[in-house]
Coordinates of C-alpha atoms in Angstrom, one line a residue:
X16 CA -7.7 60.1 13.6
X17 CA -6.3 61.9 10.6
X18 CA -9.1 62.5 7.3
X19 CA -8.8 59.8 4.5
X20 CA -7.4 62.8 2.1
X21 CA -4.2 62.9 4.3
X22 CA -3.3 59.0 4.4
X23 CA -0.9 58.5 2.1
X24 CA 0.6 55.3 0.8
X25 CA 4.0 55.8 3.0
X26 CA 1.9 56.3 5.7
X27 CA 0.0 52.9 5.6
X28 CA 2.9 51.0 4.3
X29 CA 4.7 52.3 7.8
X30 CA 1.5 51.1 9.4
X31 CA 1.8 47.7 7.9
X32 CA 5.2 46.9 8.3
X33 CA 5.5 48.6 11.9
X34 CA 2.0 45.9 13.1
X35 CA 3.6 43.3 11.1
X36 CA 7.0 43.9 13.2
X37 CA 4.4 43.7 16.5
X38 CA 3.2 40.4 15.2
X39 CA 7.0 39.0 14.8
X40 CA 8.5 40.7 17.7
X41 CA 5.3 38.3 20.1
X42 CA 6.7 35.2 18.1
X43 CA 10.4 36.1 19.1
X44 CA 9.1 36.4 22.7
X45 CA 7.6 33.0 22.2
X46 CA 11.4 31.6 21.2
X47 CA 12.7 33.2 24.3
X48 CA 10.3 31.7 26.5
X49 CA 9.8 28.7 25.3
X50 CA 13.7 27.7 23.8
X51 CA 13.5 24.3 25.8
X52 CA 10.1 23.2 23.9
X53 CA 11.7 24.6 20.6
X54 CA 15.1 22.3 21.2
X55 CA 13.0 19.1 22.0
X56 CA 10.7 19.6 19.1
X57 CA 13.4 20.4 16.8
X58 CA 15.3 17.0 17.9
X59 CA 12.3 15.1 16.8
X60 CA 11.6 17.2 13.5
X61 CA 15.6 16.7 13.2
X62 CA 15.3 12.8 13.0
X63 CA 12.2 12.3 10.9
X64 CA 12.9 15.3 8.0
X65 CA 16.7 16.1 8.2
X66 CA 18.0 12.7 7.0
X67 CA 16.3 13.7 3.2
X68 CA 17.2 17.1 3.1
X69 CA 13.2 17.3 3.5
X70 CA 12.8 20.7 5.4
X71 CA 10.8 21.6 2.9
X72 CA 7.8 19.1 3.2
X73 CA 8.2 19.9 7.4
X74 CA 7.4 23.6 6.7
X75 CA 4.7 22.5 4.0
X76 CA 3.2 20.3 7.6
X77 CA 3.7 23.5 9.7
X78 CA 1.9 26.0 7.8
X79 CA -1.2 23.8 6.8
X80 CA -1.7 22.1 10.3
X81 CA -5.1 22.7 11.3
X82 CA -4.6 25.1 14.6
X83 CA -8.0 24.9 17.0
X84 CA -8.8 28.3 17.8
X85 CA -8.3 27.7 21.3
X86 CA -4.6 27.3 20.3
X87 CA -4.1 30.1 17.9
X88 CA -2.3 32.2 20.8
X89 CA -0.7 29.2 22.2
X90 CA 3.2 29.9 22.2
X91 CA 4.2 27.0 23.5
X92 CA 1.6 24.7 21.6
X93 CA 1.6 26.7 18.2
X94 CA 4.2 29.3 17.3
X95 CA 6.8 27.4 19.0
X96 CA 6.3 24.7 16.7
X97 CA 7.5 27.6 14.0
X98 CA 10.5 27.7 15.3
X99 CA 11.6 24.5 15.9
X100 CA 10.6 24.1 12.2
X101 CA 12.4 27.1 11.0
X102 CA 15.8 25.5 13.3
X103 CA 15.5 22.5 10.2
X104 CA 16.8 25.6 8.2
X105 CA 18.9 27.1 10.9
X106 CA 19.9 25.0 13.8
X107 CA 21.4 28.1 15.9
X108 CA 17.3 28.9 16.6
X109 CA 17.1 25.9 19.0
X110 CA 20.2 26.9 21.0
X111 CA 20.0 29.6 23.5
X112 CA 24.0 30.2 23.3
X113 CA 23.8 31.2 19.6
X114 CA 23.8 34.8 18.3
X115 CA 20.5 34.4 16.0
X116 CA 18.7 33.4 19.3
X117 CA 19.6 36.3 21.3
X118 CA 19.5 39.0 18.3
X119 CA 15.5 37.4 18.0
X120 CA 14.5 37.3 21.3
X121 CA 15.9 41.2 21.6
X122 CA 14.5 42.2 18.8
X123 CA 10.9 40.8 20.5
X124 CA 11.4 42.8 23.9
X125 CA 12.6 45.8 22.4
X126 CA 10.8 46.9 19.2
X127 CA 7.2 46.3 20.2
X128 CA 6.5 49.8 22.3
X129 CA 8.6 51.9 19.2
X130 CA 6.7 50.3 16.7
X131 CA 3.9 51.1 19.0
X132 CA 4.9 55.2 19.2
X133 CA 5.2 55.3 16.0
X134 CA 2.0 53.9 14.9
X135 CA 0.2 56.3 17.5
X136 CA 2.5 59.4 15.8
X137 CA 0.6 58.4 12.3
X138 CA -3.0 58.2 13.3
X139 CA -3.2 61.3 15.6
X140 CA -3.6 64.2 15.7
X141 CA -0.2 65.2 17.2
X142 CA -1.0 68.8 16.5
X143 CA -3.2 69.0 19.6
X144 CA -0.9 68.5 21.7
X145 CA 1.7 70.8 20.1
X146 CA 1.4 74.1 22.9
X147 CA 0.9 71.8 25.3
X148 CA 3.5 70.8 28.3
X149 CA 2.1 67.5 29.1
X150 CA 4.9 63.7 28.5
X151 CA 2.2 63.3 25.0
X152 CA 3.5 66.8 23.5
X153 CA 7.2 65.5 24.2
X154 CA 6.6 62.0 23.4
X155 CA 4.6 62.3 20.4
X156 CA 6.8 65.1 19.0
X157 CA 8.7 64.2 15.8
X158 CA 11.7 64.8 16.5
X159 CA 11.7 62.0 19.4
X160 CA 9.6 59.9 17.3
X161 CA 11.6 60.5 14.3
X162 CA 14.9 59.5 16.8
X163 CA 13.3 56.6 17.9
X164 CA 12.2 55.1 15.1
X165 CA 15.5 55.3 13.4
X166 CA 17.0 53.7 16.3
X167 CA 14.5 50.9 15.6
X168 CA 14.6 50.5 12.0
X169 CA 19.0 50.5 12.7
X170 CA 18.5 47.7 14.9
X171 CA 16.2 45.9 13.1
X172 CA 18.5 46.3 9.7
X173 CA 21.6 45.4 11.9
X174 CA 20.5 42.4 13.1
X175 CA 19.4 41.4 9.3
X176 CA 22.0 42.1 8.1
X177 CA 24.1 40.4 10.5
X178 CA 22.0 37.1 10.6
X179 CA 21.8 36.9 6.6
X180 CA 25.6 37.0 6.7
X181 CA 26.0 34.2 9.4
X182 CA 23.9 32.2 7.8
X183 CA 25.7 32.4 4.1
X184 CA 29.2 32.6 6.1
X185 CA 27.7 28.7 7.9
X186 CA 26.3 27.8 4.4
X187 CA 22.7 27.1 5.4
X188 CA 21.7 27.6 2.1
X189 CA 23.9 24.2 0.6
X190 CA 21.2 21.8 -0.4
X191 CA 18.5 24.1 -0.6
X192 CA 17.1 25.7 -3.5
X193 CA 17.1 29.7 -4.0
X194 CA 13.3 29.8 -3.8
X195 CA 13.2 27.8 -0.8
X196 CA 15.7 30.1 1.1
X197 CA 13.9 33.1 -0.2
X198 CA 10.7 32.0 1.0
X199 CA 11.7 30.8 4.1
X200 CA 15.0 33.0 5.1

C-alpha cells in the first residue's frame, strides 16, 4: 500500500467514486435480473402513489423501511424494491425494451472489473512490478490503466448524458419539483 504522505485528495476521491460505482453497477445487476419482480412491484406502487402525483412519499417509504439484515443483500427482496420505486419517476426502468434499462443493466456488467483495476492501480505499489514481464506489469501499467479507465468514465458520462436527455425530451420532470428530481434523478 502506498505511505499516507503520498494519498492525495484526487487519489481518494477516485477511490470513492470508483467503490461507489461498484456499489451501483451490483444494483444495475439486480434490475437486470430481477426486471419481472421490478414490473409487478412497480404496477402495485403505480396504483397506490401515482394517482396523487405522490412519488415522493413512495421514495420517503423506500428509504426508511426497516431492512432485516438477513435481507440487506437480497436483490430481489430489497434493492429491487429501488427500482420499481425509482420507475414512479421513470417508467422506462420497469420495461426491459427501453433504452434506460439496457444502458443500466450494461453499465452493471461492465464497469465493475475497471473500477476494480483502477482501484488496485491506486493502492499499489505498481513500481514493483515495473522490470518485470509478468500480465500484473502490463496490466497495472498506466498507460492501460489510464486507457481503460477513460473508456469507463466515456461510457459512464455517455450514458448520463444520454439518459438525462431522454428523460427531459419525455418530460419526467412535469409535476415534480426541481429538488425532488435533483435528489432523486
Amino acid at each position: 500500500l502506498p505511505s499516507p504522505t503520498s494519498v492525495t485528495l484526487l487519489t481518494l476521491s477516485l477511490l470513492f467514486f470508483n467503490n461507489l460505482n461498484i456499489f451501483i453497477a451490483m444494483c444495475e445487476i439486480v434490475l437486470g435480473l430481477n426486471i419481472l419482480t421490478i414490473k409487478e412491484d412497480y404496477k402495485r406502487l403505480h396504483a397506490k402513489y401515482a394517482p396523487g402525483n405522490n412519488e415522493w412519499s413512495a421514495c420517503v417509504k423506500f428509504l426508511t423501511m426497516p431492512i432485516p439484515l438477513s435481507q440487506l443483500c437480497s436483490g430481489k427482496h430489497t434493492w429491487s424494491k429501488m427500482w420499481s420505486t425509482y420507475s414512479l419517476y421513470d417508467p422506462s426502468y420497469q420495461n426491459h425494451e427501453s433504452f434506460g434499462f439496457f444502458i443500466d443493466f450494461g453499465n452493471g456488467l461492465s464497469t465493475i472489473p475497471p473500477s476494480m483495476l483502477m482501484n488496485l492501480a491506486m493502492v499499489l505499489d505498481t513500481t514493483r512490478y515495473a522490470d518485470s514481464n509478468s500480465w500484473s506489469s502490463t496490466v497495472l501499467s498506466p498507460l492501460f490503466v489510464g486507457c481503460v479507465g477513460l473508456a469507463m468514465y466515456w461510457q459512464v458520462m455517455y450514458g448520463t448524458i444520454i439518459y438525462v436527455l431522454s428523460f427531459m425530451f419525455n418530460r419526467r420532470y412535469e409535476g415534480k419539483s426541481t429538488l425532488e428530481v435533483s435528489l432523486f434523478v
